[in-house]
Amino acid sequence: MTNIPKELLYTENHEWLKLEGDVAWIGLTDYAQSSLGDMVFLDIKEIGTELKSGEALGTVESVKAAEDIYAPVSGKIVEIHSEIRDEPAKINQDPYSSWIVKLGNLNKKELDSLLDAGRYKEYLSSLEE
Amino acid sequence: MTSMTTSKTPLYKQHVALGARITPFAGWDMPLYYSSIIEEHEAVRNKAGIFDISHMGTISLSGDDALALLEKVTCNDVSTMKLGQVRYNAILNDDGGLIDDITIYRKEEKNFTLIVNASNRERVLTRLQIFATDSVKIEDLSPSLVLLALQGPMAEKILARLIGNDIREIRYYYFKLIQYQNELITISRTGYTGEDGFEIYAPISSGTSIWENLLELGKTDGLIPSGLGARDILRLEALYPLYGHELSEEWTPVESGIGWIAKEKSIHYPGYQRIIDQKKNGSKHLVTGIIMDENGIPRESCKIFDASGEREIGRVLSGAYSPTLKKGIATAFLPIEFTKNGTLIQIELRSKKFRAHVHSGSFVQGSAKREKK
């Protein structure tokens, strides 16, 4: 059973978002780490980079394939999780502790377009068909 | 329309029960991994892993003309093989290109067993039939067998626990026939990973029992089931070629980097002159190893450029992340002037060029007990 914490928000590209005040913590979901497989390289854009919602903030490379990671909402990269960037395998081990970037200067209205846990779970079921 | 049906090995149910992610390979539903590709790779390099390779083909050749047939269709020496010996060889087409790379087991003077790639079984049988006389019996034994590969530094210890200490005496590239559960099984000290290990050929019932018992007995030594994902990384690290990547009908064994198996023989195999010329004078192109100098994983068919990044010189044949080197590694068919160790090149990944260099020889030296001749 794929893990989908109730308190987080989700995208159809399998990113998760946690809002802490005015800062959004961004990571990859359990479903993402499971389908990508063993992650070995993580490349992230620089601190200060302004991103529009849906724009790539970096790329993760697994044994199987490389995938872009997208900003769930518009914002600016204010912090990078360097421990995870140096050891992306931690995303496989614990996807919800392994945040990748923190975004500030958020467009909070865009949070409404994200999926809650229930709707993300339904979305995953639709992918299985 | 090609058939979309896939085959299952006799151990399919076991793989599913172990939680394997199943993937189609050469018309077979095979385990890609059970836990993770990297975990299984690590087990084989440091402890032991066991692979189901029952999808491979097993062909028996016997009779008065069996030896002559093999000498004619393959490029390595067969007549000098001792009883109980295994030899790596290749079946060639009329131009000296490679139809399949194989291992030959010499059971008796006039009795040989060939292990062939799953994808090439039919083409090998067709080729053998062209040259066969009435004094050769060719039998496809594949459907009645389970084939297993137990690989890693702990392999000998684990196998001895099941079969007995006799197996410790089997030398690298030799085999023994052993009684197990009232059936005769073949155990060879061979493998495709660069580690010490064994390949086991058994009838389905005893083969299935061996798979289950080894997993149980090997637990304490870290044995885990291992899939094709790990297998591909292991063989690439050892620079072992794979048909459809480093080997094809278009290239001779010399061009594919395994010219050492092409010998001067009194029986001239097809493409003989072309191959001997290439051995003496070098070939214009060569399959070569590559190590990435930046973080990125080369993938099959990625473009390769010279050091300036301007001139395209080839494409990636096989590419993977090497957990041992913690870098991307690859093979490519390059013009000979680019194949010297250390030559700088660039590889295009996802529309960006990454720096890499040519590496001669295997990427990883494993525990396989190669003896000096």
XYZ file of C-alpha atoms in Angstrom:
502
model
C 0.000 0.000 0.000
C 1.504 3.312 -1.011
C 1.852 5.804 1.821
C -0.098 9.103 1.498
C 0.131 11.267 4.674
C -3.179 13.051 5.270
C -1.749 16.435 6.196
C 0.135 17.030 2.911
C -0.894 18.350 -0.492
C -0.024 16.594 -3.750
C 0.436 17.068 -7.507
C -0.266 14.749 -10.425
C 3.511 14.620 -10.972
C 3.873 12.968 -7.580
C 5.378 15.855 -5.642
C 4.186 16.508 -2.086
C 3.942 19.952 -0.426
C 3.876 20.912 3.259
C 3.010 24.487 4.142
C 4.869 25.884 7.158
C 3.800 29.509 7.515
C 4.891 31.198 4.284
C 7.280 28.470 3.221
C 6.439 25.322 1.247
C 8.502 22.193 1.758
C 8.607 20.064 -1.444
C 9.436 16.388 -1.907
C 8.563 13.262 -3.919
C 5.822 10.858 -2.870
C 6.096 7.210 -1.898
C 4.522 6.328 -5.265
C 7.215 8.330 -7.077
C 10.128 6.702 -5.271
C 8.661 3.257 -5.808
C 8.112 3.662 -9.537
C 11.417 5.439 -10.180
C 13.449 2.891 -8.236
C 16.864 3.443 -6.652
C 17.721 7.160 -6.894
C 21.360 7.981 -7.471
C 21.721 11.608 -8.648
C 19.813 14.752 -7.779
C 20.382 18.012 -9.602
C 18.660 21.144 -8.221
C 18.531 24.742 -9.506
C 20.228 27.423 -7.406
C 18.919 29.168 -4.314
C 17.157 32.330 -5.414
C 15.728 30.783 -8.578
C 12.186 32.052 -9.257
C 9.854 29.356 -10.531
C 6.387 29.362 -12.003
C 4.012 26.602 -11.007
C 4.800 23.574 -13.182
C 8.342 24.700 -13.952
C 11.190 22.243 -13.275
C 13.130 22.914 -10.075
C 15.528 20.038 -10.692
C 16.028 16.524 -12.013
C 16.266 13.223 -10.202
C 18.058 10.325 -11.848
C 17.315 6.778 -10.814
C 18.836 3.513 -11.980
C 15.936 3.279 -14.447
C 15.359 6.813 -15.744
C 15.720 10.561 -15.209
C 12.671 12.640 -14.234
C 12.150 16.350 -13.743
C 10.787 17.615 -10.432
C 8.245 20.439 -10.816
C 7.327 23.365 -8.578
C 3.769 22.667 -7.344
C 3.178 26.403 -6.873
C 5.015 29.519 -8.025
C 7.750 30.619 -5.654
C 11.464 31.130 -5.059
C 13.937 28.472 -3.938
C 15.010 29.606 -0.440
C 16.646 26.440 0.846
C 18.061 23.206 -0.629
C 18.286 19.988 1.370
C 21.959 19.292 0.698
C 21.944 16.014 2.661
C 19.343 14.646 0.248
C 21.045 16.101 -2.792
C 24.223 14.241 -1.828
C 22.396 11.005 -0.986
C 19.222 10.763 -3.051
C 18.767 7.135 -1.940
C 17.260 8.597 1.260
C 14.221 9.562 -0.801
C 13.621 5.851 -1.431
C 14.058 5.045 2.243
C 11.890 7.852 3.667
C 10.205 10.007 1.017
C 8.277 12.251 3.437
C 11.257 13.183 5.625
C 13.425 13.761 2.560
C 12.244 17.228 1.528
C 14.189 18.464 -1.499
C 13.672 22.258 -1.574
C 11.834 24.927 0.386
C 9.988 27.565 -1.623
C 9.270 31.100 -0.373
C 7.485 34.088 -2.007
C 4.616 31.715 -2.703
C 1.574 32.352 -4.829
C -0.740 30.978 -2.151
C -3.815 31.048 -4.423
C -2.254 28.211 -6.415
C -2.425 25.941 -3.363
C -6.131 25.506 -4.141
C -5.244 23.636 -7.342
C -3.304 20.982 -5.478
C -4.757 17.600 -4.513
C -5.484 16.636 -0.933
C -4.608 13.133 0.253
C -8.000 11.708 -0.707
C -7.962 13.098 -4.232
C -4.304 12.040 -4.744
C -5.243 8.516 -3.685
C -8.104 8.508 -6.228
C -5.728 9.829 -8.852
C -3.295 6.966 -8.169
C -6.133 4.435 -8.517
C -7.004 5.892 -11.901
C -3.409 5.329 -13.017
C -3.621 1.627 -12.201
C -6.403 1.078 -14.737
C 1.504 -9.238 -36.427
C 3.984 -10.603 -33.931
C 2.766 -12.706 -31.065
C 2.428 -10.789 -27.825
C 2.388 -13.844 -25.598
C 5.268 -14.199 -23.179
C 6.672 -17.322 -21.589
C 7.190 -18.004 -17.918
C 10.043 -19.988 -16.406
C 9.243 -22.867 -14.022
C 10.075 -20.528 -11.104
C 7.630 -17.746 -12.056
C 5.285 -18.384 -9.124
C 8.229 -18.237 -6.714
C 9.253 -14.820 -8.076
C 5.759 -13.433 -7.685
C 5.530 -14.831 -4.148
C 8.839 -13.096 -3.318
C 7.384 -9.783 -4.474
C 9.382 -9.467 -7.690
C 8.635 -6.641 -10.137
C 8.154 -8.619 -13.348
C 9.428 -7.326 -16.704
C 9.281 -8.784 -20.232
C 12.686 -9.846 -21.583
C 13.283 -11.697 -24.867
C 9.721 -13.025 -24.782
C 9.869 -14.078 -21.113
C 8.283 -12.617 -17.949
C 11.336 -12.207 -15.739
C 12.026 -10.654 -12.327
C 13.564 -7.194 -12.783
C 14.172 -6.899 -9.026
C 12.751 -8.234 -5.765
C 13.812 -5.588 -3.203
C 15.878 -3.102 -5.186
C 18.382 -3.224 -8.025
C 21.101 -1.627 -5.928
C 20.503 -3.868 -2.924
C 20.729 -6.973 -5.124
C 23.856 -5.661 -6.855
C 25.449 -5.056 -3.464
C 24.547 -8.574 -2.289
C 26.276 -10.183 -5.292
C 29.424 -8.078 -4.913
C 29.715 -8.582 -1.127
C 27.769 -11.716 -0.172
C 25.650 -13.684 -2.669
C 22.724 -13.411 -5.024
C 20.801 -16.094 -6.896
C 19.363 -15.587 -10.381
C 16.783 -17.613 -12.302
C 18.271 -17.949 -15.798
C 15.927 -20.694 -17.001
C 14.944 -18.574 -19.981
C 18.312 -19.355 -21.592
C 18.522 -22.116 -24.175
C 20.209 -25.482 -23.635
C 21.131 -27.456 -26.774
C 22.746 -30.867 -26.831
C 25.023 -31.942 -29.690
C 26.240 -35.522 -29.868
C 27.540 -38.033 -32.342
C 30.542 -38.677 -34.570
C 30.313 -35.327 -36.359
C 29.444 -33.171 -33.332
C 33.006 -31.905 -32.895
C 33.493 -31.120 -36.591
C 30.202 -29.225 -36.637
C 31.232 -27.096 -33.675
C 34.700 -26.442 -35.089
C 33.081 -25.248 -38.315
C 30.398 -22.920 -36.914
C 32.300 -21.397 -33.971
C 35.507 -19.363 -33.797
C 37.156 -20.729 -30.633
C 38.984 -24.060 -30.381
C 36.687 -26.932 -29.442
C 38.902 -29.963 -30.092
C 41.311 -28.920 -27.320
C 38.531 -28.880 -24.706
C 38.977 -31.465 -21.931
C 36.051 -33.513 -20.642
C 34.463 -31.510 -17.831
C 35.606 -28.201 -19.264
C 33.523 -25.138 -20.219
C 34.556 -22.675 -22.871
C 33.183 -19.290 -23.999
C 32.690 -19.229 -27.756
C 30.540 -17.705 -30.487
C 28.475 -18.973 -33.410
C 29.223 -16.904 -36.498
C 27.314 -16.047 -39.661
C 28.756 -16.287 -43.190
C 30.564 -12.943 -42.849
C 32.096 -13.629 -39.441
C 29.427 -11.610 -37.640
C 28.058 -12.947 -34.390
C 24.818 -14.970 -34.298
C 25.184 -15.705 -30.575
C 27.778 -15.855 -27.817
C 27.614 -19.193 -26.037
C 29.294 -21.447 -23.520
C 30.108 -25.020 -24.540
C 30.277 -27.849 -22.002
C 32.223 -30.920 -23.106
C 30.516 -33.869 -21.417
C 32.167 -36.615 -23.452
C 34.445 -36.946 -26.448
C 31.433 -36.695 -28.752
C 28.866 -35.087 -26.442
C 28.545 -31.323 -25.987
C 25.996 -29.006 -24.403
C 25.590 -25.416 -25.552
C 24.099 -22.665 -23.394
C 22.664 -19.966 -25.668
C 20.847 -16.664 -25.246
C 17.056 -16.832 -24.939
C 16.664 -14.361 -27.797
C 18.869 -16.365 -30.154
C 17.837 -19.948 -29.523
C 15.925 -20.384 -32.800
C 18.638 -18.758 -34.904
C 21.315 -20.952 -33.323
C 19.326 -24.116 -34.049
C 18.789 -23.011 -37.657
C 22.501 -22.304 -38.107
C 23.495 -25.663 -36.617
C 21.054 -27.472 -38.921
C 22.664 -25.904 -42.005
C 26.004 -27.529 -41.197
C 24.759 -30.713 -39.511
C 25.330 -34.118 -41.080
C 23.378 -37.310 -40.366
C 25.998 -38.172 -37.775
C 25.034 -35.374 -35.402
C 22.080 -35.434 -33.048
C 20.828 -31.963 -32.086
C 18.396 -31.728 -29.182
C 16.781 -28.671 -27.615
C 16.701 -29.498 -23.901
C 15.453 -26.064 -22.819
C 11.841 -26.828 -21.822
C 12.822 -29.533 -19.335
C 15.395 -27.593 -17.317
C 15.785 -25.006 -14.585
C 18.956 -22.927 -14.832
C 20.245 -21.002 -11.802
C 23.212 -18.716 -11.206
C 24.515 -18.420 -7.621
C 27.071 -15.600 -7.567
C 29.136 -13.786 -4.945
C 32.026 -14.309 -2.495
C 29.769 -16.494 -0.272
C 28.493 -18.652 -3.140
C 30.852 -21.584 -2.547
C 30.110 -21.713 1.173
C 26.357 -21.624 0.588
C 26.327 -24.184 -2.211
C 28.521 -26.594 -0.212
C 25.972 -26.400 2.588
C 23.329 -27.799 0.223
C 25.267 -30.094 -2.099
C 28.394 -31.036 -0.142
C 32.084 -30.170 -0.235
C 32.583 -31.812 -3.653
C 31.589 -28.553 -5.265
C 34.597 -26.743 -3.755
C 36.845 -28.756 -6.092
C 35.192 -27.452 -9.247
C 37.705 -25.157 -10.935
C 36.896 -21.966 -12.807
C 35.344 -22.859 -16.192
C 34.956 -26.529 -15.332
C 31.869 -28.493 -14.333
C 30.800 -31.626 -12.470
C 27.772 -33.871 -12.761
C 26.312 -34.409 -9.320
C 23.511 -36.554 -7.877
C 20.822 -34.515 -6.160
C 17.472 -35.931 -5.069
C 18.007 -38.931 -7.378
C 18.584 -36.748 -10.411
C 21.766 -35.812 -12.244
C 22.470 -32.089 -12.177
C 25.316 -30.079 -13.738
C 27.228 -27.534 -11.677
C 29.852 -25.300 -13.324
C 32.080 -22.640 -11.855
C 31.003 -19.981 -14.315
C 28.992 -16.795 -14.299
C 28.165 -13.438 -15.807
C 28.957 -11.157 -12.868
C 32.747 -11.213 -12.382
C 32.270 -12.740 -8.915
C 33.065 -16.304 -7.854
C 30.007 -18.457 -8.312
C 28.250 -21.360 -9.936
C 25.692 -22.066 -12.617
C 23.380 -24.993 -11.964
C 21.429 -26.967 -14.576
C 18.772 -29.312 -13.256
C 15.493 -30.964 -14.236
C 12.526 -28.837 -13.200
C 11.616 -30.596 -9.946
C 15.096 -30.742 -8.427
C 15.916 -27.305 -9.868
C 12.932 -25.776 -8.111
C 13.892 -27.508 -4.888
C 17.488 -26.221 -5.200
C 16.252 -22.620 -5.657
C 14.088 -22.823 -2.534
C 16.662 -24.631 -0.394
C 19.529 -22.305 -1.349
C 17.462 -19.246 -0.420
C 16.721 -20.814 2.949
C 20.245 -22.081 3.683
C 21.932 -18.930 2.385
C 19.937 -16.447 4.487
C 22.459 -16.264 7.308
C 25.202 -15.455 4.789
C 23.164 -12.696 3.178
C 21.909 -14.539 0.092
C 18.969 -12.807 -1.598
C 17.117 -13.467 -4.862
C 18.420 -11.149 -7.591
C 16.845 -9.961 -10.823
C 17.766 -8.812 -14.311
C 18.245 -5.185 -13.255
C 21.158 -6.059 -10.968
C 22.395 -8.674 -13.454
C 22.753 -6.099 -16.199
C 24.773 -3.725 -13.993
C 27.006 -6.552 -12.732
C 27.863 -7.857 -16.212
C 28.465 -4.321 -17.509
C 30.848 -3.575 -14.627
C 32.721 -6.757 -15.589
C 32.657 -5.591 -19.232
C 30.861 -8.762 -20.372
C 29.076 -8.226 -23.669
C 25.359 -8.683 -24.255
C 23.827 -9.707 -27.572
C 21.865 -6.863 -29.103
C 24.199 -4.352 -27.455
C 27.957 -5.100 -27.737
C 27.356 -8.140 -29.958
C 25.463 -8.324 -33.230
C 25.462 -10.022 -36.604
C 27.129 -6.943 -38.112
C 30.305 -7.073 -36.029
C 32.998 -9.719 -35.721
C 34.164 -10.867 -32.278
C 37.254 -8.687 -32.799
C 35.195 -5.546 -33.333
C 33.065 -6.409 -30.299
C 36.136 -6.557 -28.074
C 36.181 -10.352 -27.636
C 38.717 -11.139 -30.369
C 40.518 -13.417 -27.914
C 37.899 -16.124 -28.591
C 38.594 -16.095 -32.350
C 41.441 -18.488 -33.004
C 43.495 -19.561 -35.975
C 42.118 -23.005 -36.748
C 42.751 -25.599 -39.426
C 38.990 -25.711 -40.037
C 38.179 -22.235 -41.359
C 34.960 -20.923 -39.865
C 32.851 -18.458 -41.897
C 34.450 -14.995 -42.095
C 37.817 -16.530 -41.197
C 39.995 -14.316 -43.372
C 38.212 -11.116 -42.301
C 38.643 -12.023 -38.645
C 42.279 -13.110 -38.841
C 43.107 -9.889 -40.735
C 41.445 -7.851 -37.985
C 43.365 -9.745 -35.306
C 46.656 -9.036 -37.101
C 46.051 -5.459 -38.244
C 43.371 -4.183 -35.879
C 39.799 -3.323 -36.821
C 38.565 0.135 -37.847
C 36.129 0.270 -34.924
C 36.059 -1.301 -31.479
C 33.565 -1.740 -28.651
C 34.999 0.299 -25.772
C 34.205 1.055 -22.142
C 33.392 4.582 -20.922
C 33.258 6.197 -17.465
C 31.327 9.435 -16.828
C 33.268 12.377 -15.378
C 30.099 14.239 -14.362
C 26.931 13.122 -12.559
C 24.696 11.517 -15.136
C 23.741 8.050 -16.319
C 24.429 7.219 -19.967
C 21.517 5.333 -21.546
C 21.303 3.163 -24.635
C 21.572 5.157 -27.902
C 22.721 8.425 -26.301
C 24.993 10.293 -28.755
C 28.740 10.355 -28.148
C 31.005 13.212 -29.263
C 34.736 13.831 -29.363
C 36.381 15.975 -26.658
C 35.348 19.202 -28.378
C 31.710 18.140 -28.434
C 31.502 18.982 -32.127
C 31.916 15.661 -33.915
C 29.538 12.768 -33.288
C 31.550 9.535 -33.099
C 29.095 6.890 -31.903
C 26.174 5.946 -29.675
C 25.881 4.276 -26.292
C 25.327 0.498 -26.575
C 24.794 -0.220 -22.866
C 24.684 2.368 -20.064
C 24.091 2.148 -16.327
C 24.899 3.551 -12.915
C 27.746 1.596 -11.315
C 27.086 1.394 -7.563
C 30.709 0.231 -7.161
C 32.252 3.273 -8.891
C 29.349 5.594 -7.950
C 29.456 6.855 -11.534
C 27.742 6.219 -14.831
C 29.436 3.656 -17.095
C 28.788 2.647 -20.677
C 29.988 0.848 -23.768
C 30.118 2.211 -27.309
C 31.312 1.183 -30.786
C 33.918 3.848 -31.545
C 36.399 4.561 -34.352
C 39.713 3.022 -33.346
C 41.459 6.391 -32.906
C 39.173 7.162 -29.935
C 39.688 3.887 -28.066
C 42.904 4.556 -26.167
C 42.565 4.467 -22.372
C 41.830 7.944 -21.023
C 40.603 9.504 -24.295
C 38.265 12.391 -23.439
C 34.784 12.362 -24.965
C 31.365 13.869 -24.344
C 27.993 12.139 -24.065
C 24.666 13.850 -24.739
C 22.106 13.148 -22.015
C 18.707 14.881 -22.159
C 20.000 17.485 -24.660
C 22.999 18.458 -22.552
C 26.606 17.320 -23.083
C 28.423 15.642 -20.188
C 32.147 14.922 -19.948
C 33.370 11.307 -19.926
C 36.463 9.296 -20.821
C 37.366 5.979 -22.423
C 38.309 3.188 -20.007
C 40.155 0.038 -21.145
C 39.358 -3.276 -19.505
C 36.698 -4.171 -16.975
C 35.341 -1.499 -14.632
C 35.278 -3.766 -11.571
C 37.475 -6.695 -10.574
C 35.342 -9.263 -8.753
C 36.115 -12.411 -6.783
C 35.949 -14.880 -9.717
C 38.734 -17.396 -9.171
C 40.546 -17.103 -12.462
C 43.682 -19.213 -12.564
C 46.827 -18.479 -14.491
C 47.179 -20.921 -17.399
